[in-house]
Each structure stands twice: as C-alpha cells, then as structure tokens.
CSV table of C-alpha atoms and ligand atoms in Angstrom, one decimal:
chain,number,residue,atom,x,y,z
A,294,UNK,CA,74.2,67.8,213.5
A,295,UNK,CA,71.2,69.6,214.6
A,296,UNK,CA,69.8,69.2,218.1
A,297,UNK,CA,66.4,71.0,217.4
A,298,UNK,CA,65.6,69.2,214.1
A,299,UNK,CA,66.9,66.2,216.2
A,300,UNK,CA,64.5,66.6,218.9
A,301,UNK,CA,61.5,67.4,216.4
A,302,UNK,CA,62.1,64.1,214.4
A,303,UNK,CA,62.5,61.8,217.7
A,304,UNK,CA,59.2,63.8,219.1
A,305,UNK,CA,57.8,62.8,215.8
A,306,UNK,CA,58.4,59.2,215.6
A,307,UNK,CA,57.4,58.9,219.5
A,308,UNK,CA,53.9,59.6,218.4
A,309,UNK,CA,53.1,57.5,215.5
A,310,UNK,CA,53.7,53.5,214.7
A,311,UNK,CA,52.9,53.5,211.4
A,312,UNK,CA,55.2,54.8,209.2
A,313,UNK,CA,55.5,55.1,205.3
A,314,UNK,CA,59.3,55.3,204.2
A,315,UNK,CA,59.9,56.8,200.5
A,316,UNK,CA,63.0,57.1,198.0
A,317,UNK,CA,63.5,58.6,195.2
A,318,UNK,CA,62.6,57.6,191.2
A,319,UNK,CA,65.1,55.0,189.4
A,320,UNK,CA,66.8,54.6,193.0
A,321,UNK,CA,70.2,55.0,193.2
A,322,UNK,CA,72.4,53.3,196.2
A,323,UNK,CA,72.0,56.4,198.5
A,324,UNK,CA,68.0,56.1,197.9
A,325,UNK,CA,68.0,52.1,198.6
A,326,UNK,CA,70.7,52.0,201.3
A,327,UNK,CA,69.7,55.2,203.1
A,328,UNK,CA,66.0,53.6,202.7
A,329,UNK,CA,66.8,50.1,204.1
A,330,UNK,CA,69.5,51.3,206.7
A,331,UNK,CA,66.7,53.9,208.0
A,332,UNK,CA,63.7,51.2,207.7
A,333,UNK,CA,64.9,48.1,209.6
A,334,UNK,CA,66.3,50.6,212.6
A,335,UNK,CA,62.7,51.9,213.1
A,336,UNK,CA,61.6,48.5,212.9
A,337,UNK,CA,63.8,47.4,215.4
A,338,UNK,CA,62.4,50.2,217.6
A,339,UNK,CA,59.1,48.3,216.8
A,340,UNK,CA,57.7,50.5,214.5
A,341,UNK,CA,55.5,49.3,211.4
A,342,UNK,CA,57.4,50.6,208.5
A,343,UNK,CA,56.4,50.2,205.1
A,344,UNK,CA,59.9,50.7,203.0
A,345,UNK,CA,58.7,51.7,199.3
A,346,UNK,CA,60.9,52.8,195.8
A,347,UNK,CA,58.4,53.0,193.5
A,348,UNK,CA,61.0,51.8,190.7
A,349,UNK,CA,62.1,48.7,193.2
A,350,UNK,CA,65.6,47.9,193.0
A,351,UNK,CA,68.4,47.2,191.1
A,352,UNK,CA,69.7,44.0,191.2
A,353,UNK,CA,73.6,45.1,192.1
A,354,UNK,CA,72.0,46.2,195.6
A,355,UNK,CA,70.3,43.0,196.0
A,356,UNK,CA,73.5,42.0,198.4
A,357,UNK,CA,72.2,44.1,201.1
A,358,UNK,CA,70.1,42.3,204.2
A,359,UNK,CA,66.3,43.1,204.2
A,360,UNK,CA,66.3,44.3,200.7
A,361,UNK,CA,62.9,42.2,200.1
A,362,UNK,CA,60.9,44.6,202.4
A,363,UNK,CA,60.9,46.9,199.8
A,364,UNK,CA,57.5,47.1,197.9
A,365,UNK,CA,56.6,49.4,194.7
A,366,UNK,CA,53.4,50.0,196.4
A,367,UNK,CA,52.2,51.5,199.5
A,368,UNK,CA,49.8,50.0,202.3
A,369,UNK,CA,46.9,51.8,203.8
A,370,UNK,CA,47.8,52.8,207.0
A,371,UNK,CA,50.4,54.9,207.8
A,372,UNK,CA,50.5,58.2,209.9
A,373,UNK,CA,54.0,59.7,209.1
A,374,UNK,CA,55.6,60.1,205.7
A,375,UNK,CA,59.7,59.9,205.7
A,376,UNK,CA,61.1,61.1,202.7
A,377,UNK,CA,64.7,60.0,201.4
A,378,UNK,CA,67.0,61.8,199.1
A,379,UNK,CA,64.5,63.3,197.7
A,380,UNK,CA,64.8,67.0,196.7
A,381,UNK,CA,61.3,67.5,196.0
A,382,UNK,CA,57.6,65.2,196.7
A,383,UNK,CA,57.2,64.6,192.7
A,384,UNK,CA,60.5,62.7,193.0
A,385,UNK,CA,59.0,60.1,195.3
A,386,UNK,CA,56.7,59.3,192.8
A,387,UNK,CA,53.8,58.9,195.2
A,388,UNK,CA,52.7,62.5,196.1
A,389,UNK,CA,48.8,61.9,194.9
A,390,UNK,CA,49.1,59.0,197.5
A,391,UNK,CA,50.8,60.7,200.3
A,392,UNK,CA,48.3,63.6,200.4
A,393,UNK,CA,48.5,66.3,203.1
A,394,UNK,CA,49.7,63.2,205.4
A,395,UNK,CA,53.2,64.7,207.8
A,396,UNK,CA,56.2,64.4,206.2
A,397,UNK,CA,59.7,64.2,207.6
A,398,UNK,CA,62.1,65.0,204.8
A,399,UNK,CA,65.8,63.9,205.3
A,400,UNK,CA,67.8,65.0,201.9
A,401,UNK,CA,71.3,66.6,201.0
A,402,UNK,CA,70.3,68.2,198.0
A,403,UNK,CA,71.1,72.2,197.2
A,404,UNK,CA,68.2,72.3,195.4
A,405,UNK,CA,65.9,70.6,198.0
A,406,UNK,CA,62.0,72.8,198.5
A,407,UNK,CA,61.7,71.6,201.8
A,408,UNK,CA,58.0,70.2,201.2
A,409,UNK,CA,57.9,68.6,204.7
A,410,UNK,CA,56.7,69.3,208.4
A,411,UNK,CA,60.3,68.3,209.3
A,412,UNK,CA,62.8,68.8,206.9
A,413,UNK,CA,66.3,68.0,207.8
A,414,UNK,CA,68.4,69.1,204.8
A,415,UNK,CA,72.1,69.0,205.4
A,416,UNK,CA,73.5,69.9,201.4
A,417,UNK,CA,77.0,69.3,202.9
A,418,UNK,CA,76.3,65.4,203.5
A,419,UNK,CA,77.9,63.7,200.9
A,420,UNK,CA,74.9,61.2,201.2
A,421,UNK,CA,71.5,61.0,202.7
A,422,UNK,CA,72.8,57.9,204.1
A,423,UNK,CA,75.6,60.0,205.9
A,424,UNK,CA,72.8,62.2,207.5
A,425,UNK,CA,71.1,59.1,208.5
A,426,UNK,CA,74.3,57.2,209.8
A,427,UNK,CA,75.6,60.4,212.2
A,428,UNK,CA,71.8,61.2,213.5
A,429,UNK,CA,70.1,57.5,214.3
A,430,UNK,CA,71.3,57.7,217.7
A,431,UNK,CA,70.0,61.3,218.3
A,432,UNK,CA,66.2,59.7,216.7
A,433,UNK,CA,66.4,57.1,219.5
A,434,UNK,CA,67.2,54.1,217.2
A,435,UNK,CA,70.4,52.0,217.0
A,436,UNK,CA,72.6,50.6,214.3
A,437,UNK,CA,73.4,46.8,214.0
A,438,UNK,CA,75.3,45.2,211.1
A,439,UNK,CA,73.0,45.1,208.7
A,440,UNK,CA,71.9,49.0,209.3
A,441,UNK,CA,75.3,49.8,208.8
A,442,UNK,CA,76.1,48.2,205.5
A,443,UNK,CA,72.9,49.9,204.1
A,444,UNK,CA,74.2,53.2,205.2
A,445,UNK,CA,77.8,52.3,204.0
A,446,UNK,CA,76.5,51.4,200.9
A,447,UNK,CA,74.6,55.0,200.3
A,448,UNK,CA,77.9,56.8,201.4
A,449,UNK,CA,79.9,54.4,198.9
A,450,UNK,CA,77.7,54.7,195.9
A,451,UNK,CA,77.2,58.3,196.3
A,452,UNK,CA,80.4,59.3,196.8
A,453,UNK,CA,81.9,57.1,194.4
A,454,UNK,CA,84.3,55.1,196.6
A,455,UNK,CA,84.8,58.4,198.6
A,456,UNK,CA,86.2,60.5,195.8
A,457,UNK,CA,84.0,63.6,195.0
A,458,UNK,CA,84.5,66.8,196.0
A,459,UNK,CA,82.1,67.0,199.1
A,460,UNK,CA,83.1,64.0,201.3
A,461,UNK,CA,84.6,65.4,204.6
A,462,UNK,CA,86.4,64.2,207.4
A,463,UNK,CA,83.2,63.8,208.7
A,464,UNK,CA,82.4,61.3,206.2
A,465,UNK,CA,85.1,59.0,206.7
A,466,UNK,CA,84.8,59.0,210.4
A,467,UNK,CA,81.3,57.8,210.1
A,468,UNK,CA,82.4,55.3,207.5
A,469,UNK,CA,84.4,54.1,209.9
A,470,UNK,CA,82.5,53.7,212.9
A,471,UNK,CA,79.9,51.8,210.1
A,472,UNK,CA,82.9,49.4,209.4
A,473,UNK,CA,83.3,48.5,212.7
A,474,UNK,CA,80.0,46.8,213.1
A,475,UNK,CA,82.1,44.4,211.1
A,476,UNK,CA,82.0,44.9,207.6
A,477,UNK,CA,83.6,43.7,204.7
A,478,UNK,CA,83.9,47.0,202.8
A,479,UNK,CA,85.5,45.3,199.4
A,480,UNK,CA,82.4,43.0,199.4
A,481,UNK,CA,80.3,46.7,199.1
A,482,UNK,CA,82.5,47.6,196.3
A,483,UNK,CA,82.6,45.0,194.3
A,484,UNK,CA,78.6,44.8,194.8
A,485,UNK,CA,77.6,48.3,194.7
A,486,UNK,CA,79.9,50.4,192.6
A,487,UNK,CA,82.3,47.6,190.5
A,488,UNK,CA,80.3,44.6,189.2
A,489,UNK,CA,78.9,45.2,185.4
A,490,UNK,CA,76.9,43.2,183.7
A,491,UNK,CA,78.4,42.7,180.3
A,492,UNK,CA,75.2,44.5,178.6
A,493,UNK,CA,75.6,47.2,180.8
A,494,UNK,CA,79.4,47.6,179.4
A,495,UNK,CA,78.2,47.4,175.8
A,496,UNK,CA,75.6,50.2,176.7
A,497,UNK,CA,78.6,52.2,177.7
A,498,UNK,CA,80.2,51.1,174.4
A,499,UNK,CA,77.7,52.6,172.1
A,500,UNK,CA,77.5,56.1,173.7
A,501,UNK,CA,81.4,56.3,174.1
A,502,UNK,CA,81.3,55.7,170.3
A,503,UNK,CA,79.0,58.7,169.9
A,504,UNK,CA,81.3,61.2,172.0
A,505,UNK,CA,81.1,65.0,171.2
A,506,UNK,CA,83.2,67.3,172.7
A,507,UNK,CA,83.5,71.1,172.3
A,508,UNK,CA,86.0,72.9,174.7
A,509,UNK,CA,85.5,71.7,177.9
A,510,UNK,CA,82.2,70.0,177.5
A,511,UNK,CA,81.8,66.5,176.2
A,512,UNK,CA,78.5,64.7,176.0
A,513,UNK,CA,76.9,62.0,174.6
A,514,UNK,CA,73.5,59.9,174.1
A,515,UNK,CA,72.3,56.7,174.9
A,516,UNK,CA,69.1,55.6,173.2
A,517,UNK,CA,66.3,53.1,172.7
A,518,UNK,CA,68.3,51.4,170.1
A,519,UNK,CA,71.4,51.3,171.7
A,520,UNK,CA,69.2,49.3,174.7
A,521,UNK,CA,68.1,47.1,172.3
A,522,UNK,CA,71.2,46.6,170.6
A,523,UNK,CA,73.4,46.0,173.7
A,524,UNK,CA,70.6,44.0,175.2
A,525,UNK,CA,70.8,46.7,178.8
A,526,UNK,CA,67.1,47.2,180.4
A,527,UNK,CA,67.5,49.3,183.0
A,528,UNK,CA,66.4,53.6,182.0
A,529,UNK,CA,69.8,55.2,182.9
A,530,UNK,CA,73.0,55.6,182.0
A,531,UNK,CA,74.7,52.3,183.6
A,532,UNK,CA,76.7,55.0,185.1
A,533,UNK,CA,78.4,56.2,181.9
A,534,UNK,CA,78.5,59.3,182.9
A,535,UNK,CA,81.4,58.8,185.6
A,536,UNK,CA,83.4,58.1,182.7
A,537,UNK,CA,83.0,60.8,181.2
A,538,UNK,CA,83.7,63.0,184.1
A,539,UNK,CA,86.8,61.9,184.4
A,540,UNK,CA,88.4,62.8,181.0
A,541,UNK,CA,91.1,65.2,181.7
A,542,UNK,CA,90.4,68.6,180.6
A,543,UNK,CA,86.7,68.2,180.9
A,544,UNK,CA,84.4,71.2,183.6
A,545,UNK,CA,81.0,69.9,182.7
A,546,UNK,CA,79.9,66.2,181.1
A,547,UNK,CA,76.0,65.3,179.6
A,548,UNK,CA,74.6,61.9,179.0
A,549,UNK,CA,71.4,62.2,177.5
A,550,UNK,CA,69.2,58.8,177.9
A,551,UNK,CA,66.0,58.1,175.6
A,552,UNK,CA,63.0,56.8,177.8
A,553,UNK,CA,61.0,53.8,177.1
A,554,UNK,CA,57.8,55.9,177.6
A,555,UNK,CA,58.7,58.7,176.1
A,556,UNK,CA,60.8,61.7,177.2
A,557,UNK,CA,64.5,62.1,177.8
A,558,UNK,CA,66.7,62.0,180.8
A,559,UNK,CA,69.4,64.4,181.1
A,560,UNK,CA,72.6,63.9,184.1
A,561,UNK,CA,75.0,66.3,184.4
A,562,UNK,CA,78.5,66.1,186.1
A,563,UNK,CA,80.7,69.1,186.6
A,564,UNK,CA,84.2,70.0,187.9
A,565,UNK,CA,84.5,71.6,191.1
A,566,UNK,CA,84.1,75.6,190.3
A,567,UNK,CA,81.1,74.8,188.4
A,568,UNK,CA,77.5,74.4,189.0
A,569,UNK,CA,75.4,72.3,187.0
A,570,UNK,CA,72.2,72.5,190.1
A,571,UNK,CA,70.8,75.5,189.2
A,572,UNK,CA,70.5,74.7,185.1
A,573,UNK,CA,68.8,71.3,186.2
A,574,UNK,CA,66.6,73.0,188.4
A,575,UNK,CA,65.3,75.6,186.0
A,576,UNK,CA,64.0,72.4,183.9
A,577,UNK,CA,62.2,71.0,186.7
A,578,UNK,CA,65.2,68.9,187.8
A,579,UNK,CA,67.4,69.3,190.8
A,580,UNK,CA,70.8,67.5,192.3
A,581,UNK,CA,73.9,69.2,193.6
A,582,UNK,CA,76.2,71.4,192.2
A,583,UNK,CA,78.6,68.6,190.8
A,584,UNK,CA,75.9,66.4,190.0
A,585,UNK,CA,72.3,66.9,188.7
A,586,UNK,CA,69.8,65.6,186.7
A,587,UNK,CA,66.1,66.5,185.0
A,588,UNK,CA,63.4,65.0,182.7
A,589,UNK,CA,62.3,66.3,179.4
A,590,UNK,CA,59.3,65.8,177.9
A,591,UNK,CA,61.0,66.3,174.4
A,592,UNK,CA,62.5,64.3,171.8
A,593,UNK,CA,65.9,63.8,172.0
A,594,UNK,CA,67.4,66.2,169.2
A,595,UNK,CA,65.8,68.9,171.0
A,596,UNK,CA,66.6,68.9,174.6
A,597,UNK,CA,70.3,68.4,173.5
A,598,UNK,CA,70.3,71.4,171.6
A,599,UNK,CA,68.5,73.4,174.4
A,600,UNK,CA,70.7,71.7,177.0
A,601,UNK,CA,73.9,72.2,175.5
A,602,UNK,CA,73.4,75.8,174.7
A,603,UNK,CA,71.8,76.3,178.4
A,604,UNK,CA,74.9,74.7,179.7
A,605,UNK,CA,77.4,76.1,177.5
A,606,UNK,CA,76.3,79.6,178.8
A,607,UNK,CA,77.6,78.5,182.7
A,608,UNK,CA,81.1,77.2,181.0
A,609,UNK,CA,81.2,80.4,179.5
A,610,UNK,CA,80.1,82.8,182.5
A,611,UNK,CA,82.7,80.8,184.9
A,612,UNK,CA,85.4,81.8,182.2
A,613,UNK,CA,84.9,85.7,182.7
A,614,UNK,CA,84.2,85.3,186.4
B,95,LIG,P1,71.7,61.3,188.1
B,95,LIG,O1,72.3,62.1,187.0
B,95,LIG,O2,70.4,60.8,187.9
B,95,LIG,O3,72.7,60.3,188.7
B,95,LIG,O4,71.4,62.4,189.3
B,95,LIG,C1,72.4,63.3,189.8
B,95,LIG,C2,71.8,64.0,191.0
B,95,LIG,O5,70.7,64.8,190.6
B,95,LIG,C3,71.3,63.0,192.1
B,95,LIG,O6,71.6,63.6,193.3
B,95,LIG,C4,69.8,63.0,191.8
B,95,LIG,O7,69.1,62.8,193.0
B,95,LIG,C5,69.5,64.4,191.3
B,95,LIG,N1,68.5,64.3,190.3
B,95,LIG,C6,68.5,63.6,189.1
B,95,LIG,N2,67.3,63.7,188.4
B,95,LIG,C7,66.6,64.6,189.2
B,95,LIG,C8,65.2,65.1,189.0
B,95,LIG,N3,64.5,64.8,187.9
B,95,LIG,N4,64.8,66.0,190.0
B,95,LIG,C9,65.5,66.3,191.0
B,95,LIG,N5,66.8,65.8,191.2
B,95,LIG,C10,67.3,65.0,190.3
B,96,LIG,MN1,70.0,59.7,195.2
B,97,LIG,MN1,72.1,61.2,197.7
C-alpha cells in the first residue's frame, strides 16, 4: 500500500465526475473484473463512469453483475482517464482517443512505462484486481457484493485458482475479506477459470497434436485452420497455454496463435528462475516474468523461428548462471 499514491488518486477523483475507465486488448478476467469491480464503486460514489474493453467481453465472464455497462466505444466527455492492467497506453487500444487527457494508471506489470499522471504500479500484485481490492477504501469508495466478486474474479483468473508463483499472504487475505461479502467462490470457478465450451477443447486438441519439444521448452501453434476446423472464434489460445506449463520437466512454454487480420500472437509461460518479460518486451510486448505476451506482424513460420531461438538463448544463459 502506498499512502502518497493513495492520496494523489483520491485528490484526483475528488475533482473530476466524468471518468473514462480502460482495460486492456482481448481482456482477460483481471482486465474485466478489475474493470467492473473498479467502475460500479466509483459509480456508487456518484461518479459518471464510462467502463470500456475495446474487445468487449468474453462470454465465461458474463456471470458477473454490471457486466453490460461495458461498451467497445467511448463517450465524449470525460476528464480523467483510468487505465487497468495495462502495461503500456497502446494496450488499451484507444490512445488516439484518449489524447493528452490525465491518466491514472493502476497495473502490476514488470514491464509497465508508467505513461500516466498517476501511476500506481505494484509488480508484486498478483492481480490488478488485487491492487484495486486492498486500496478502494484508501480512494474513498466502498466494496459491496457485486464489487467484490469482480475483484475476486480478477485475483482468480489471474492467479489461476491461487497457484502461481506470485500470490502472497496478502493475496489470500484480501480474497478473503472479498468472500465475506458473501460469495460463492465455486460459482467463480466454475464460471471464470473451469467451464469450456466444447470448441474451445477441440482448439486445445489440435495444438496439443502439434507439440514440439526440445529440452526444456515445448511449444506449439494454433492457427486459422485449426479455428475453423474446431469451430473456436475467439483470437487466443483458449488458455492452452496453462497446459502446457504444467508438463513436468518444462522452464519455458510458447503457444503461437495465427490472427484473423493478420499477424501472430505469441504467450509465453515460464518456471519460476526464469524470465520470459524482458524477451516479450524487446518485441514490443510486455507481461511478467512468468507470464508474457507480444504481437508480431509476421507470418507464422517466422516469428516461431525468431522466437524460439530468442527464447532458447534465456534457457540457455539461466543454465550457466
Ligand atoms: P497472455 O499470454 O496473453 O495471457 O499474456 C500474459 C501476460 O502478458 C499478461 O499479463 C498480459 O497482460 C501480458 N501481455 C500479453 N500480450 C501483451 C502485449 N502485446 N503487450 C504487453 N503485455 C502483454
Ligand atoms: Mn490482464
Ligand atoms: Mn493482470
């Protein structure tokens, strides 16, 4: 916790009532339950917030109270930017439209530039959502139900059911104190992290089938084909990539996923000891050091070749080290 940031964000909000509230590309749950948890506690404050994720919303999220305020759009007026999870300004998606407009930037990404007036960056949150969940108070807004199962939901998702290497004592104190507004964490589960749709499991089928491996790296690719094949529309991985992570043996796992409009998205997981950050960050990409992710504007058979060899190097200096 940080009073001063604290006490610049709460100054902040005092003097504006319109407010523009971003997320990141192809949300994730941190992005929409960070986003969501954040928006209807300022609006409960009385504060005209406009929630936007330029990419909307997934449908497994759809569970969550107030999940129709979000708009792919933004309005005209707004006098405050807040920026979720979002290690840079492209990643919102909007930055033409946001202009030189103030921007409070809340993120727990290594890699974040700190692009805003206010940027509270706290890289040992396991979620943005956890940020959001142990400050509200300190911003002068309070939690109800449905706040808290937003907020849970971005600690859940992000963490994977509490299971990766940077979740905390603090963590699962403020998950409880969330839980105790009264809800039903198995419901969050089941919603957020468990439910697949049967297209999605096929997507996972087709790049398991393609699964390289060479010492302690294994990737694979999912492409237009296989979408069209397996019948899955969203642009990601379906979370494949969790799989992969957790084959025994493995530092560092790839999933490289063909875009519709061109372009290929690369997500990388890595054991802890390892830092997969940096390399993402050196192709315009960013995330943390277990977990990171970056857009090429390539064809496929090239940015695995670059990628692999780029990554190989970091297996291979982490060997000597
Ligand atoms: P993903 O592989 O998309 O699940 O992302 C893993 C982590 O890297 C998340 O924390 C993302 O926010 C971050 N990330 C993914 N893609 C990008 C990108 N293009 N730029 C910055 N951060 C990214
Ligand atoms: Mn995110
Ligand atoms: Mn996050």
């Amino acid at each position: 916790m940080d009073d001063r940031l604290n006490n610049r964000i709460r100054q902040e909000l005092s003097l504006t009532d319109d407010i523009l509230l971003v997320c990141h590309m192809r949300p994730d749950g941190d992005a929409i339950g960070s986003l969501i948890g954040l928006g209807l506690a300022l609006e409960t404050a009385g504060k005209t917030v406009r929630m936007v994720s330029v990419d909307g919303i997934a449908s497994n999220f759809k569970f969550l109270a107030g999940y129709k305020k979000i708009k792919q759009t933004i309005g005209e007026n707004f006098n405050l930017v807040i920026a979720i999870d979002c290690s840079d300004i492209q990643r919102t998606g909007l930055e033409k439209e946001i202009g030189d407009k103030p921007i409070i930037n809340i993120d727990h990404h290594i890699t974040n530039d700190h692009y805003g007036l206010i940027n509270y960056v706290d890289s040992k949150a396991a979620a943005t959502a956890e940020i959001i969940a142990e400050n509200l108070p300190h911003w002068g807004l309070a939690l109800d139900i449905d706040i808290a199962s937003a907020l849970l939901t971005g600690i859940i998702t992000d963490t994977i059911g509490f299971r990766t290497s940077n979740v905390t004592s603090r963590t699962l104190h403020l998950a409880a104190d969330l839980m105790s507004f009264g809800i039903d964490i198995s419901e969050i589960y089941m919603h957020a992290l468990i439910n697949r749709s049967i297209e999605a499991v096929r997507y996972w089928g087709a790049g398991l089938n393609k699964l390289h491996q060479i010492d302690s790296l294994v990737w694979t690719s999912l492409t237009l084909e296989d979408q069209k094949k397996t019948g899955y529309s969203g642009k990601d991985d379906a979370d494949l990539i969790n799989i992969l992570s957790s084959i025994e043996g493995i530092n560092i796992s790839i999933i490289f996923i063909e875009q519709p409009g061109g372009g290929v998205k690369v997500s990388w997981r890595a054991q802890p000891g390892y830092d997969v950050s940096q390399l993402a960050m050196e192709f315009g990409g960013g995330g943390h050091p277990a977990a990171a992710g970056a857009m090429f504007d390539k064809q496929l058979e090239e940015v695995q070749e670059i990628v692999i060899r780029e990554t190989r190097k970091i297996l291979i200096n982490n060997k000597h080290s």
